[in-house]
Tab-separated table of C-alpha atoms and ligand atoms in Angstrom:
chain	number	residue	atom	x	y	z
H	1	UNK	CA	0.000	0.000	0.000
H	2	UNK	CA	1.343	3.445	-0.961
H	3	UNK	CA	0.388	6.268	1.409
H	4	UNK	CA	1.245	9.863	2.385
H	5	UNK	CA	-1.466	10.690	4.941
H	6	UNK	CA	-3.630	9.460	7.839
H	7	UNK	CA	-4.332	6.019	6.440
H	8	UNK	CA	-8.060	5.490	7.050
H	9	UNK	CA	-8.267	3.527	3.789
H	10	UNK	CA	-5.381	1.376	4.985
H	11	UNK	CA	-7.352	0.840	8.207
H	12	UNK	CA	-10.428	-0.160	6.202
H	13	UNK	CA	-8.349	-2.829	4.431
H	14	UNK	CA	-6.703	-4.001	7.657
H	15	UNK	CA	-10.131	-4.327	9.297
H	16	UNK	CA	-11.719	-6.036	6.268
H	17	UNK	CA	-8.927	-8.572	5.745
H	18	UNK	CA	-7.421	-9.120	9.206
H	19	UNK	CA	-8.060	-12.867	9.034
H	20	UNK	CA	-8.457	-13.315	5.293
H	21	UNK	CA	-6.810	-16.326	3.582
H	22	UNK	CA	-6.972	-14.414	0.284
H	23	UNK	CA	-5.789	-10.854	0.979
H	24	UNK	CA	-2.752	-9.895	3.025
H	25	UNK	CA	-1.553	-6.321	3.487
H	26	UNK	CA	2.130	-7.156	3.063
H	27	UNK	CA	3.783	-3.735	3.257
H	28	UNK	CA	3.026	-0.043	3.786
H	29	UNK	CA	5.208	2.362	1.810
H	30	UNK	CA	5.046	6.043	2.663
H	31	UNK	CA	6.345	9.145	0.924
H	32	UNK	CA	6.334	10.933	4.318
H	33	UNK	CA	7.917	9.900	7.626
H	34	UNK	CA	5.137	11.666	9.592
H	35	UNK	CA	2.212	9.926	7.858
H	36	UNK	CA	-0.405	8.719	10.351
H	37	UNK	CA	-0.749	5.602	8.191
H	38	UNK	CA	2.643	4.460	9.556
H	39	UNK	CA	1.190	4.278	13.080
H	40	UNK	CA	-1.699	2.168	11.758
H	41	UNK	CA	0.799	-0.133	10.031
H	42	UNK	CA	2.748	-0.525	13.274
H	43	UNK	CA	-0.427	-1.300	15.240
H	44	UNK	CA	-1.414	-3.804	12.532
H	45	UNK	CA	2.048	-5.439	12.581
H	46	UNK	CA	2.535	-4.585	8.908
H	47	UNK	CA	6.135	-3.842	7.826
H	48	UNK	CA	6.531	-0.211	6.757
H	49	UNK	CA	8.999	1.656	4.568
H	50	UNK	CA	9.530	5.419	4.232
H	51	UNK	CA	10.839	6.404	0.802
H	52	UNK	CA	13.900	8.671	0.761
H	53	UNK	CA	13.133	9.866	-2.788
H	54	UNK	CA	9.639	8.948	-4.081
H	55	UNK	CA	10.592	9.908	-7.653
H	56	UNK	CA	13.368	7.278	-7.648
H	57	UNK	CA	11.974	4.286	-9.591
H	58	UNK	CA	14.681	1.873	-8.387
H	59	UNK	CA	13.966	2.675	-4.724
H	60	UNK	CA	10.221	2.200	-5.180
H	61	UNK	CA	10.646	-1.032	-7.173
H	62	UNK	CA	12.844	-2.409	-4.404
H	63	UNK	CA	10.207	-1.463	-1.797
H	64	UNK	CA	7.569	-3.258	-3.936
H	65	UNK	CA	9.574	-6.481	-4.092
H	66	UNK	CA	7.260	-9.565	-4.297
H	67	UNK	CA	4.108	-7.419	-4.132
H	68	UNK	CA	1.230	-8.670	-6.349
H	69	UNK	CA	-1.278	-5.829	-6.128
H	70	UNK	CA	-0.322	-2.224	-5.338
H	71	UNK	CA	-2.959	0.011	-3.723
H	72	UNK	CA	-2.551	3.814	-3.537
H	73	UNK	CA	-4.606	5.726	-0.989
H	74	UNK	CA	-3.766	9.336	-0.298
H	75	UNK	CA	-0.392	8.897	-2.033
H	76	UNK	CA	0.470	12.417	-3.191
H	77	UNK	CA	3.367	11.593	-5.510
H	78	UNK	CA	3.302	10.708	-9.212
H	79	UNK	CA	4.422	7.080	-9.577
H	80	UNK	CA	7.536	6.860	-11.804
H	81	UNK	CA	6.791	5.520	-15.307
H	82	UNK	CA	9.130	2.520	-14.895
H	83	UNK	CA	7.116	1.413	-11.826
H	84	UNK	CA	3.803	1.923	-13.634
H	85	UNK	CA	5.085	-0.269	-16.484
H	86	UNK	CA	6.179	-3.023	-14.066
H	87	UNK	CA	2.779	-3.073	-12.343
H	88	UNK	CA	0.519	-2.276	-15.306
H	89	UNK	CA	-2.993	-3.605	-14.574
H	90	UNK	CA	-2.225	-4.428	-10.919
H	91	UNK	CA	-1.769	-0.979	-9.428
H	92	UNK	CA	-4.880	0.899	-8.302
H	93	UNK	CA	-5.677	4.261	-6.714
H	94	UNK	CA	-8.691	5.532	-4.817
H	95	UNK	CA	-9.861	9.094	-5.525
H	96	UNK	CA	-12.525	11.049	-3.599
H	97	UNK	CA	-14.673	12.076	-6.553
H	98	UNK	CA	-16.524	10.608	-9.544
H	99	UNK	CA	-13.743	10.509	-12.139
H	100	UNK	CA	-13.152	11.518	-14.877
H	101	UNK	CA	-14.405	14.741	-13.316
H	102	UNK	CA	-12.589	16.515	-10.475
H	103	UNK	CA	-9.305	14.658	-10.929
H	104	UNK	CA	-5.780	15.400	-12.089
H	105	UNK	CA	-2.753	17.274	-10.779
H	106	UNK	CA	-3.554	19.365	-7.687
H	107	UNK	CA	-6.950	17.715	-7.211
H	108	UNK	CA	-6.586	16.107	-3.807
H	109	UNK	CA	-8.192	16.460	-0.373
H	110	UNK	CA	-10.389	19.519	0.211
H	111	UNK	CA	-9.531	20.934	-3.240
H	112	UNK	CA	-11.667	18.171	-4.751
H	113	UNK	CA	-14.678	18.734	-2.522
H	114	UNK	CA	-14.508	22.520	-2.935
H	115	UNK	CA	-14.577	22.036	-6.723
H	116	UNK	CA	-17.527	19.616	-6.520
H	117	UNK	CA	-19.518	22.058	-4.362
H	118	UNK	CA	-18.614	25.004	-6.607
H	119	UNK	CA	-19.845	23.082	-9.667
H	120	UNK	CA	-23.311	22.589	-8.173
H	121	UNK	CA	-23.119	18.820	-8.747
H	122	UNK	CA	-25.900	16.888	-6.989
H	123	UNK	CA	-23.758	13.776	-6.607
H	124	UNK	CA	-20.187	12.947	-5.710
H	125	UNK	CA	-18.517	9.741	-4.642
H	126	UNK	CA	-15.389	7.602	-4.705
H	127	UNK	CA	-13.546	6.074	-7.647
H	128	UNK	CA	-11.027	3.259	-7.852
H	129	UNK	CA	-9.001	3.299	-11.054
H	130	UNK	CA	-5.932	1.656	-12.548
H	131	UNK	CA	-2.796	3.781	-12.198
H	132	UNK	CA	-1.041	4.975	-15.333
H	133	UNK	CA	1.577	7.653	-16.051
H	134	UNK	CA	-0.787	10.549	-15.238
H	135	UNK	CA	-2.705	11.493	-12.064
H	136	UNK	CA	-6.243	10.041	-11.902
H	137	UNK	CA	-6.445	9.123	-15.620
H	138	UNK	CA	-6.325	5.299	-15.644
H	139	UNK	CA	-9.301	3.038	-16.418
H	140	UNK	CA	-12.067	3.193	-13.826
H	141	UNK	CA	-12.729	-0.167	-12.157
H	142	UNK	CA	-15.145	0.810	-9.355
H	143	UNK	CA	-17.258	3.718	-8.149
H	144	UNK	CA	-19.651	4.448	-5.319
H	145	UNK	CA	-21.951	7.483	-5.473
H	146	UNK	CA	-23.120	9.704	-2.602
H	147	UNK	CA	-25.510	12.658	-2.600
H	148	UNK	CA	-24.336	16.235	-2.234
H	149	UNK	CA	-26.702	17.649	0.381
H	150	UNK	CA	-27.948	21.222	0.867
H	151	UNK	CA	-25.650	23.028	3.299
H	152	UNK	CA	-22.732	20.692	2.608
H	153	UNK	CA	-19.263	22.070	3.306
H	154	UNK	CA	-16.045	20.553	1.926
H	155	UNK	CA	-15.624	18.815	5.292
H	156	UNK	CA	-19.115	17.290	5.483
H	157	UNK	CA	-18.906	16.133	1.870
H	158	UNK	CA	-15.390	14.733	2.400
H	159	UNK	CA	-16.625	12.737	5.412
H	160	UNK	CA	-19.509	11.220	3.426
H	161	UNK	CA	-17.218	10.349	0.509
H	162	UNK	CA	-14.611	8.817	2.836
H	163	UNK	CA	-17.241	6.438	4.231
H	164	UNK	CA	-18.005	5.370	0.655
H	165	UNK	CA	-14.279	4.872	0.033
H	166	UNK	CA	-14.020	2.552	3.041
H	167	UNK	CA	-16.815	0.395	1.571
H	168	UNK	CA	-15.601	0.503	-2.047
H	169	UNK	CA	-11.847	-0.157	-1.666
H	170	UNK	CA	-12.067	-3.528	0.204
H	171	UNK	CA	-14.667	-4.698	-2.341
H	172	UNK	CA	-12.453	-3.855	-5.313
H	173	UNK	CA	-9.309	-5.296	-3.679
H	174	UNK	CA	-11.065	-8.602	-2.952
H	175	UNK	CA	-12.448	-8.791	-6.484
H	176	UNK	CA	-9.045	-8.055	-8.069
H	177	UNK	CA	-7.234	-10.472	-5.760
H	178	UNK	CA	-9.575	-13.247	-6.844
H	179	UNK	CA	-8.654	-12.526	-10.457
H	180	UNK	CA	-4.868	-12.235	-10.027
L	201	GRF	C1	-8.723	9.745	0.488
L	201	GRF	O1	-9.816	10.621	0.423
L	201	GRF	C2	-8.353	9.286	-0.897
L	201	GRF	O2	-9.445	9.177	-1.787
L	201	GRF	C3	-7.469	10.388	-1.345
L	201	GRF	O3	-6.705	10.731	-0.217
L	201	GRF	C4	-7.466	10.440	0.959
L	201	GRF	C5	-6.602	9.547	1.819
L	201	GRF	O4	-7.207	9.273	2.995
L	201	GRF	N1	-6.656	10.050	-2.479
L	201	GRF	P1	-6.528	8.264	4.036
L	201	GRF	O5	-5.080	8.631	4.172
L	201	GRF	O6	-6.711	6.867	3.510
L	201	GRF	O7	-7.322	8.495	5.293
């Protein structure tokens, strides 16, 4: 799992698969040494790595040694092209909006929810997509929709979308694992 932030999606996977014979969270790889996700990894007895230089393909490939499926959640770095090539079709990312809208460079965290609210959209949601050489552009493999409610703020919308993420990501990971 590739992370940069608090790790609630990591927690959702740890909780969903803590005694699964099919899915094992083998390693947590962070682009930041202060990511809250590292504490969750420690509590879950999952080995963790902090990247010295996230743009270094060789370092990331070494950290991904023997990994079958790579899951990005809140990972704020562009994955080097050589790593994307190595894991083509088995590297996924979760994004807090209904792609292809509200994605791309700079569209992360509250920026996404502010843009959704500013657009007047009546729905938002979570998207899981394959990772390619660009932010948030790969093929969509799962989505869950949530309503945008009157009076929503970026925080209230983000909270509703995050709940949808925690339902969607374990479902997609289990489905993909069965097909690997
Ligand atoms: C999630 O909203 C995810 O969609 C986005 O970054 C956030 C990460 O949350 N890419 P967490 O670190 O899993 O709590």
